[in-house]
Short mmCIF file of C-alpha atoms and ligand atoms in Angstrom, two decimals:
data_model
loop_
_atom_site.label_atom_id
_atom_site.label_comp_id
_atom_site.label_asym_id
_atom_site.label_seq_id
_atom_site.Cartn_x
_atom_site.Cartn_y
_atom_site.Cartn_z
CA UNK N 172 71.32 -0.27 1.26
CA UNK N 173 68.38 2.02 1.95
CA UNK N 174 69.03 5.69 1.16
CA UNK N 175 68.46 8.46 3.66
CA UNK N 176 65.74 10.85 2.59
CA UNK N 177 63.53 13.10 4.70
CA UNK N 178 61.29 15.95 3.59
CA UNK N 179 62.08 19.36 5.14
CA UNK N 180 58.61 19.29 6.70
CA UNK N 181 59.19 15.94 8.41
CA UNK N 182 62.73 16.97 9.40
CA UNK N 183 61.18 19.91 11.22
CA UNK N 184 59.41 17.41 13.50
CA UNK N 185 62.66 15.62 14.36
CA UNK N 186 64.52 16.53 17.54
CA UNK N 187 68.21 17.07 16.65
CA UNK N 188 69.19 16.60 20.31
CA UNK N 189 67.42 13.33 21.03
CA UNK N 190 68.61 10.23 19.15
CA UNK N 191 65.92 8.18 20.92
CA UNK N 192 63.02 10.31 19.74
CA UNK N 193 60.46 7.94 18.25
CA UNK N 194 59.99 9.48 14.80
CA UNK N 195 63.72 10.22 14.52
CA UNK N 196 64.52 6.53 15.03
CA UNK N 197 62.31 5.62 12.08
CA UNK N 198 64.18 7.86 9.64
CA UNK N 199 67.81 8.29 10.73
CA UNK N 200 69.98 5.20 10.12
CA UNK N 201 71.99 3.61 12.92
CA UNK N 202 74.74 0.97 12.98
CA UNK N 203 72.12 -1.58 14.09
CA UNK N 204 71.06 -1.80 10.44
CA UNK N 205 74.26 -3.72 9.72
CA UNK N 206 73.38 -6.54 12.11
CA UNK N 207 71.75 -9.69 10.75
CA UNK N 208 69.64 -12.14 12.71
CA UNK N 209 67.18 -15.01 12.50
CA UNK N 210 65.12 -15.33 9.36
CA UNK N 211 65.97 -11.90 8.00
CA UNK N 212 66.39 -11.63 4.25
CA UNK N 213 66.09 -9.11 1.43
CA UNK N 214 62.65 -10.15 0.29
CA UNK N 215 60.95 -11.78 3.29
CA UNK N 216 57.49 -11.78 1.70
CA UNK N 217 58.66 -13.48 -1.47
CA UNK N 218 57.31 -10.65 -3.60
CA UNK N 219 59.87 -11.20 -6.35
CA UNK N 220 58.74 -14.82 -6.73
CA UNK N 221 55.14 -13.63 -7.22
CA UNK N 222 56.01 -10.91 -9.68
CA UNK N 223 54.82 -11.82 -13.19
CA UNK N 224 56.58 -8.74 -14.57
CA UNK N 225 58.49 -5.75 -13.21
CA UNK N 226 56.29 -3.52 -11.07
CA UNK N 227 53.54 -6.06 -10.39
CA UNK N 228 53.09 -8.47 -7.49
CA UNK N 229 50.22 -10.94 -7.82
CA UNK N 230 50.02 -12.95 -4.60
CA UNK N 231 46.30 -13.02 -3.82
CA UNK N 232 43.67 -14.23 -6.31
CA UNK N 233 41.73 -11.03 -7.02
CA UNK N 234 44.12 -8.21 -6.24
CA UNK N 235 47.49 -6.99 -7.44
CA UNK N 236 50.12 -4.69 -6.09
CA UNK N 237 51.17 -2.20 -8.76
CA UNK N 238 54.58 -0.75 -7.87
CA UNK N 239 54.53 2.46 -9.89
CA UNK N 240 57.83 3.93 -8.70
CA UNK N 241 60.68 3.11 -6.35
CA UNK N 242 60.95 6.65 -4.98
CA UNK N 243 59.56 7.82 -1.66
CA UNK N 244 59.25 11.23 -0.06
CA UNK N 245 61.05 9.84 3.00
CA UNK N 246 62.66 6.46 3.58
CA UNK N 247 61.59 4.38 6.57
CA UNK N 248 64.41 2.36 8.10
CA UNK N 249 62.18 -0.71 8.48
CA UNK N 250 60.76 -0.69 4.94
CA UNK N 251 59.63 -4.09 3.65
CA UNK N 252 60.86 -3.08 0.20
CA UNK N 253 64.23 -1.78 1.39
CA UNK N 254 65.78 -4.03 -1.27
CA UNK N 255 64.34 -1.89 -4.06
CA UNK N 256 63.19 1.55 -2.91
CA UNK N 257 65.34 4.57 -3.66
CA UNK N 258 67.81 2.61 -5.77
CA UNK N 259 66.95 4.37 -9.01
CA UNK N 260 66.83 1.04 -10.85
CA UNK N 261 63.09 1.06 -11.13
CA UNK N 262 62.39 4.30 -12.93
CA UNK N 263 58.76 5.29 -13.30
CA UNK N 264 58.19 5.01 -17.03
CA UNK N 265 55.13 4.55 -19.19
CA UNK N 266 56.49 1.50 -21.03
CA UNK N 267 56.67 -0.44 -17.78
CA UNK N 268 53.26 0.81 -16.66
CA UNK N 269 51.76 -0.18 -20.04
CA UNK N 270 52.95 -3.77 -19.59
CA UNK N 271 51.48 -3.88 -16.09
CA UNK N 272 48.18 -2.44 -17.36
CA UNK N 273 48.07 -5.09 -20.12
CA UNK N 274 48.52 -7.80 -17.49
CA UNK N 275 45.66 -6.37 -15.41
CA UNK N 276 43.44 -6.10 -18.52
CA UNK N 277 44.13 -9.74 -19.39
CA UNK N 278 43.48 -11.05 -15.87
CA UNK N 279 39.77 -10.52 -15.46
CA UNK N 280 39.85 -11.97 -11.94
CA UNK N 281 41.61 -8.82 -10.68
CA UNK N 282 39.09 -6.58 -9.01
CA UNK N 283 41.38 -4.64 -6.64
CA UNK N 284 44.54 -2.75 -7.63
CA UNK N 285 46.76 -1.30 -4.92
CA UNK N 286 49.16 1.36 -6.18
CA UNK N 287 52.30 1.35 -4.11
CA UNK N 288 56.04 1.51 -4.60
CA UNK N 289 57.83 3.54 -3.46
CA UNK N 290 55.15 6.10 -2.96
CA UNK N 291 52.67 6.76 -5.80
CA UNK N 292 52.02 10.31 -4.59
CA UNK N 293 55.55 11.43 -5.45
CA UNK N 294 54.55 11.10 -9.13
CA UNK N 295 53.58 14.30 -10.92
CA UNK N 296 49.83 14.84 -11.20
CA UNK N 297 49.67 14.12 -14.92
CA UNK N 298 51.52 10.80 -14.53
CA UNK N 299 49.32 9.69 -11.67
CA UNK N 300 46.25 10.69 -13.66
CA UNK N 301 47.54 8.73 -16.66
CA UNK N 302 47.76 5.55 -14.55
CA UNK N 303 44.54 6.01 -12.60
CA UNK N 304 42.33 6.82 -15.58
CA UNK N 305 43.62 3.80 -17.50
CA UNK N 306 42.96 1.56 -14.54
CA UNK N 307 39.49 3.01 -14.14
CA UNK N 308 38.72 2.16 -17.79
CA UNK N 309 39.25 -1.57 -17.10
CA UNK N 310 35.73 -2.93 -16.45
CA UNK N 311 36.69 -5.70 -14.00
CA UNK N 312 38.79 -3.42 -11.79
CA UNK N 313 36.28 -2.50 -9.11
CA UNK N 314 38.44 -0.82 -6.48
CA UNK N 315 41.52 1.30 -6.62
CA UNK N 316 43.73 1.83 -3.63
CA UNK N 317 46.75 4.02 -3.03
CA UNK N 318 49.26 3.05 -0.35
CA UNK N 319 51.16 6.14 0.72
CA UNK N 320 53.06 7.87 3.47
CA UNK N 321 52.91 11.25 1.76
CA UNK N 322 50.03 12.74 3.83
CA UNK N 323 52.20 12.16 6.93
CA UNK N 324 55.52 13.36 5.55
CA UNK N 325 54.56 15.86 2.84
CA UNK N 326 51.01 16.99 3.66
CA UNK N 327 51.23 19.94 1.26
CA UNK N 328 51.14 17.43 -1.61
CA UNK N 329 47.36 17.12 -1.14
CA UNK N 330 46.61 19.96 -3.53
CA UNK N 331 43.39 20.98 -5.29
CA UNK N 332 44.82 19.65 -8.55
CA UNK N 333 45.54 16.24 -7.03
CA UNK N 334 42.10 16.04 -5.43
CA UNK N 335 40.45 16.83 -8.78
CA UNK N 336 42.20 13.81 -10.28
CA UNK N 337 41.41 11.50 -7.38
CA UNK N 338 37.73 12.45 -7.32
CA UNK N 339 37.32 11.22 -10.90
CA UNK N 340 38.35 7.60 -10.22
CA UNK N 341 36.12 6.51 -7.37
CA UNK N 342 35.78 4.07 -5.71
CA UNK N 343 39.27 4.93 -4.49
CA UNK N 344 40.63 4.12 -1.04
CA UNK N 345 43.77 5.39 0.67
CA UNK N 346 45.95 3.32 3.00
CA UNK N 347 48.06 5.88 4.82
CA UNK N 348 51.17 4.83 6.67
CA UNK N 349 51.35 6.42 10.13
CA UNK N 350 53.81 5.49 12.84
CA UNK N 351 53.44 7.71 15.86
CA UNK N 352 51.04 10.32 17.27
CA UNK N 353 53.75 13.00 16.84
CA UNK N 354 52.97 12.78 13.12
CA UNK N 355 49.43 14.06 13.62
CA UNK N 356 50.13 17.75 13.18
CA UNK N 357 47.68 20.46 12.07
CA UNK N 358 49.12 20.15 8.54
CA UNK N 359 48.42 16.42 8.50
CA UNK N 360 44.92 16.98 9.86
CA UNK N 361 44.25 19.40 6.99
CA UNK N 362 45.62 16.95 4.40
CA UNK N 363 43.50 14.07 5.71
CA UNK N 364 40.39 16.21 5.97
CA UNK N 365 40.82 17.31 2.38
CA UNK N 366 41.14 13.70 1.22
CA UNK N 367 38.10 12.66 3.24
CA UNK N 368 36.12 15.63 1.91
CA UNK N 369 36.96 14.36 -1.58
CA UNK N 370 35.05 11.18 -0.69
CA UNK N 371 38.09 8.96 -0.17
CA UNK N 372 37.84 6.46 2.71
CA UNK N 373 41.11 6.61 4.68
CA UNK N 374 42.65 3.60 6.42
CA UNK N 375 45.68 3.82 8.68
CA UNK N 376 48.54 1.31 8.37
CA UNK N 377 51.09 1.14 11.15
CA UNK N 378 54.17 -1.01 11.64
CA UNK N 379 54.74 -2.08 15.23
CA UNK N 380 58.23 -0.85 16.13
CA UNK N 381 60.23 -1.42 19.29
CA UNK N 382 61.02 1.82 21.10
CA UNK N 383 58.80 3.80 18.71
CA UNK N 384 55.18 2.77 19.18
CA UNK N 385 55.24 -0.54 21.12
CA UNK N 386 53.52 1.06 24.04
CA UNK N 387 49.76 0.72 24.66
CA UNK N 388 49.43 4.37 25.59
CA UNK N 389 51.28 5.56 22.46
CA UNK N 390 49.24 3.24 20.26
CA UNK N 391 46.00 4.44 21.81
CA UNK N 392 46.96 8.07 21.23
CA UNK N 393 47.90 7.28 17.64
CA UNK N 394 44.70 5.38 16.84
CA UNK N 395 42.36 7.87 18.48
CA UNK N 396 44.28 10.68 16.79
CA UNK N 397 43.80 8.95 13.44
CA UNK N 398 40.06 8.78 13.99
CA UNK N 399 40.07 12.50 14.72
CA UNK N 400 41.62 13.11 11.29
CA UNK N 401 38.98 10.76 9.79
CA UNK N 402 41.35 7.88 9.16
CA UNK N 403 40.27 4.46 10.46
CA UNK N 404 43.17 2.43 11.93
CA UNK N 405 43.13 -0.54 9.58
CA UNK N 406 46.18 -2.76 10.02
CA UNK N 407 48.88 -3.00 12.66
CA UNK N 408 51.72 -4.87 10.97
CA UNK N 409 54.33 -6.95 12.67
CA UNK N 410 57.70 -5.62 11.45
CA UNK N 411 58.78 -7.81 8.52
CA UNK N 412 62.16 -9.55 8.86
CA UNK N 413 64.08 -7.47 6.35
CA UNK N 414 67.83 -7.43 6.79
CA UNK N 415 69.03 -5.28 9.69
CA UNK N 416 65.62 -4.75 11.31
CA UNK N 417 65.96 -6.78 14.54
CA UNK N 418 66.33 -3.61 16.62
CA UNK N 419 62.81 -2.62 15.54
CA UNK N 420 61.06 -5.96 15.98
CA UNK N 421 58.92 -6.82 19.02
CA UNK N 422 57.54 -10.24 19.86
CA UNK N 423 54.08 -11.09 18.54
CA UNK N 424 53.00 -11.42 22.18
CA UNK N 425 53.85 -7.73 22.68
CA UNK N 426 51.61 -6.80 19.74
CA UNK N 427 48.79 -8.96 21.06
CA UNK N 428 49.06 -7.24 24.41
CA UNK N 429 48.67 -3.86 22.69
CA UNK N 430 45.53 -5.02 20.88
CA UNK N 431 44.22 -6.41 24.19
CA UNK N 432 44.85 -3.00 25.78
CA UNK N 433 42.69 -1.36 23.11
CA UNK N 434 39.85 -3.79 22.53
CA UNK N 435 36.94 -2.91 24.82
CA UNK N 436 38.95 -0.17 26.52
CA UNK N 437 38.29 2.34 23.77
CA UNK N 438 36.09 2.69 20.72
CA UNK N 439 36.22 -0.33 18.42
CA UNK N 440 36.99 1.92 15.45
CA UNK N 441 40.36 2.62 17.09
CA UNK N 442 41.36 -1.06 17.11
CA UNK N 443 43.28 -2.17 14.01
CA UNK N 444 43.70 -5.77 12.91
CA UNK N 445 47.11 -7.09 13.92
CA UNK N 446 48.78 -8.91 11.00
CA UNK N 447 51.85 -10.98 10.34
CA UNK N 448 52.88 -11.19 6.70
CA UNK N 449 54.17 -14.71 6.26
CA UNK N 450 57.33 -15.80 4.48
CA UNK N 451 57.56 -16.56 0.80
CA UNK N 452 54.21 -15.10 -0.25
CA UNK N 453 52.12 -17.05 2.26
CA UNK N 454 50.05 -13.90 2.74
CA UNK N 455 48.89 -11.89 5.72
CA UNK N 456 47.58 -13.73 8.76
CA UNK N 457 45.65 -12.00 11.56
CA UNK N 458 47.39 -12.75 14.85
CA UNK N 459 45.40 -10.68 17.29
CA UNK N 460 44.80 -12.10 20.75
CA UNK N 461 42.29 -14.92 20.95
CA UNK N 462 39.23 -14.47 23.13
CA UNK N 463 37.79 -17.98 22.72
CA UNK N 464 39.29 -20.21 25.44
CA UNK N 465 37.59 -23.50 24.75
CA UNK N 466 34.33 -25.27 23.90
CA UNK N 467 32.30 -26.76 26.75
CA UNK N 468 29.45 -28.76 25.22
CA UNK N 469 26.92 -26.31 23.85
CA UNK N 470 28.88 -23.36 25.19
CA UNK N 471 31.89 -21.39 24.08
CA UNK N 472 34.05 -20.29 26.95
CA UNK N 473 35.22 -16.74 26.31
CA UNK N 474 37.44 -14.21 27.95
CA UNK N 475 36.14 -10.64 27.85
CA UNK N 476 38.18 -7.44 27.64
CA UNK N 477 38.42 -7.26 31.45
CA UNK N 478 39.96 -10.74 31.50
CA UNK N 479 36.83 -12.30 33.01
CA UNK N 480 35.74 -15.74 31.84
CA UNK N 481 32.23 -15.84 30.44
CA UNK N 482 30.10 -18.34 28.47
CA UNK N 483 28.12 -18.04 25.26
CA UNK N 484 25.45 -20.58 24.28
CA UNK N 485 26.38 -21.83 20.80
CA UNK N 486 24.84 -25.26 20.24
CA UNK N 487 25.33 -25.16 16.47
CA UNK N 488 28.99 -26.09 16.66
CA UNK N 489 28.69 -28.73 19.39
CA UNK N 490 29.83 -32.29 18.56
CA UNK N 491 26.88 -33.75 20.45
S1 SF4 D 230 57.22 5.25 2.53
FE1 SF4 D 230 56.62 3.09 2.37
S2 SF4 D 230 57.74 2.32 0.58
FE2 SF4 D 230 58.71 4.26 1.19
S3 SF4 D 230 60.39 3.70 2.56
FE3 SF4 D 230 58.59 4.11 3.87
S4 SF4 D 230 57.62 2.09 4.13
FE4 SF4 D 230 59.02 1.93 2.35
#
């Protein structure tokens, strides 16, 4: 269902001789995509059921997801929105955006708008500016966010013209989708630095993928590398159960082990929050490893990063 699309830049990072290369596995389809298992379905997060109109998903009380296009610069084989991206059925057009903007104007509880898709940065500058300036004019919209993989797959898109537009709509945050430390090239460093210099806080979003980044050492290199390009690792996502994705999915225990390998062993800024997005629009749930073992009277019994058991005096929560 999902098209194949890779920018020439990103293709230049792919090893034509090694089908097991991490970043190659995320972009080149394999027959495993035709296998179905477990709870997999087209729309595992129930986004369609929480979509008041085309291009908008309103799951949480004060934020909306504004899907401004279904095109991406590259297509990721594990994409949560594989059911809709790249199909050409969801053309970016002002009429649809106008309806979404009207909805946001009418719902004064919306303070946070996340532009996604597809990838918002594949839109031409003037179209992106059209959307962003209209959103910025809505008084109750406090934050704007752009979810994108473009800085990783098409770093040359971060042009002076684009930055001039982005600088005018602060506060604006970027959630950048990174998968593997091989993506952190000099070109990507330049793109991220330019965004950060424009005053945009950068957060890294990574999907945990078997055989790609489910290795503590790889994840540490990725997260420290992100900090070096001024992007704070924000979320580590469990791979959503879209159809044909079992070959990418690890157990949650494997993800918890990775977080355990980071927490305390390297700077806290390099430790993302590990999330499972629950079925049917239940929302994201943090599933990182627990460090509280039990309560013992006025004490909490904790396990520290070295695995040692320690106690913390916390009488406030005691039953006695
Ligand atoms: S860039 Fe994002 S929306 Fe596009 S295919 Fe990859 S994960 Fe999906």
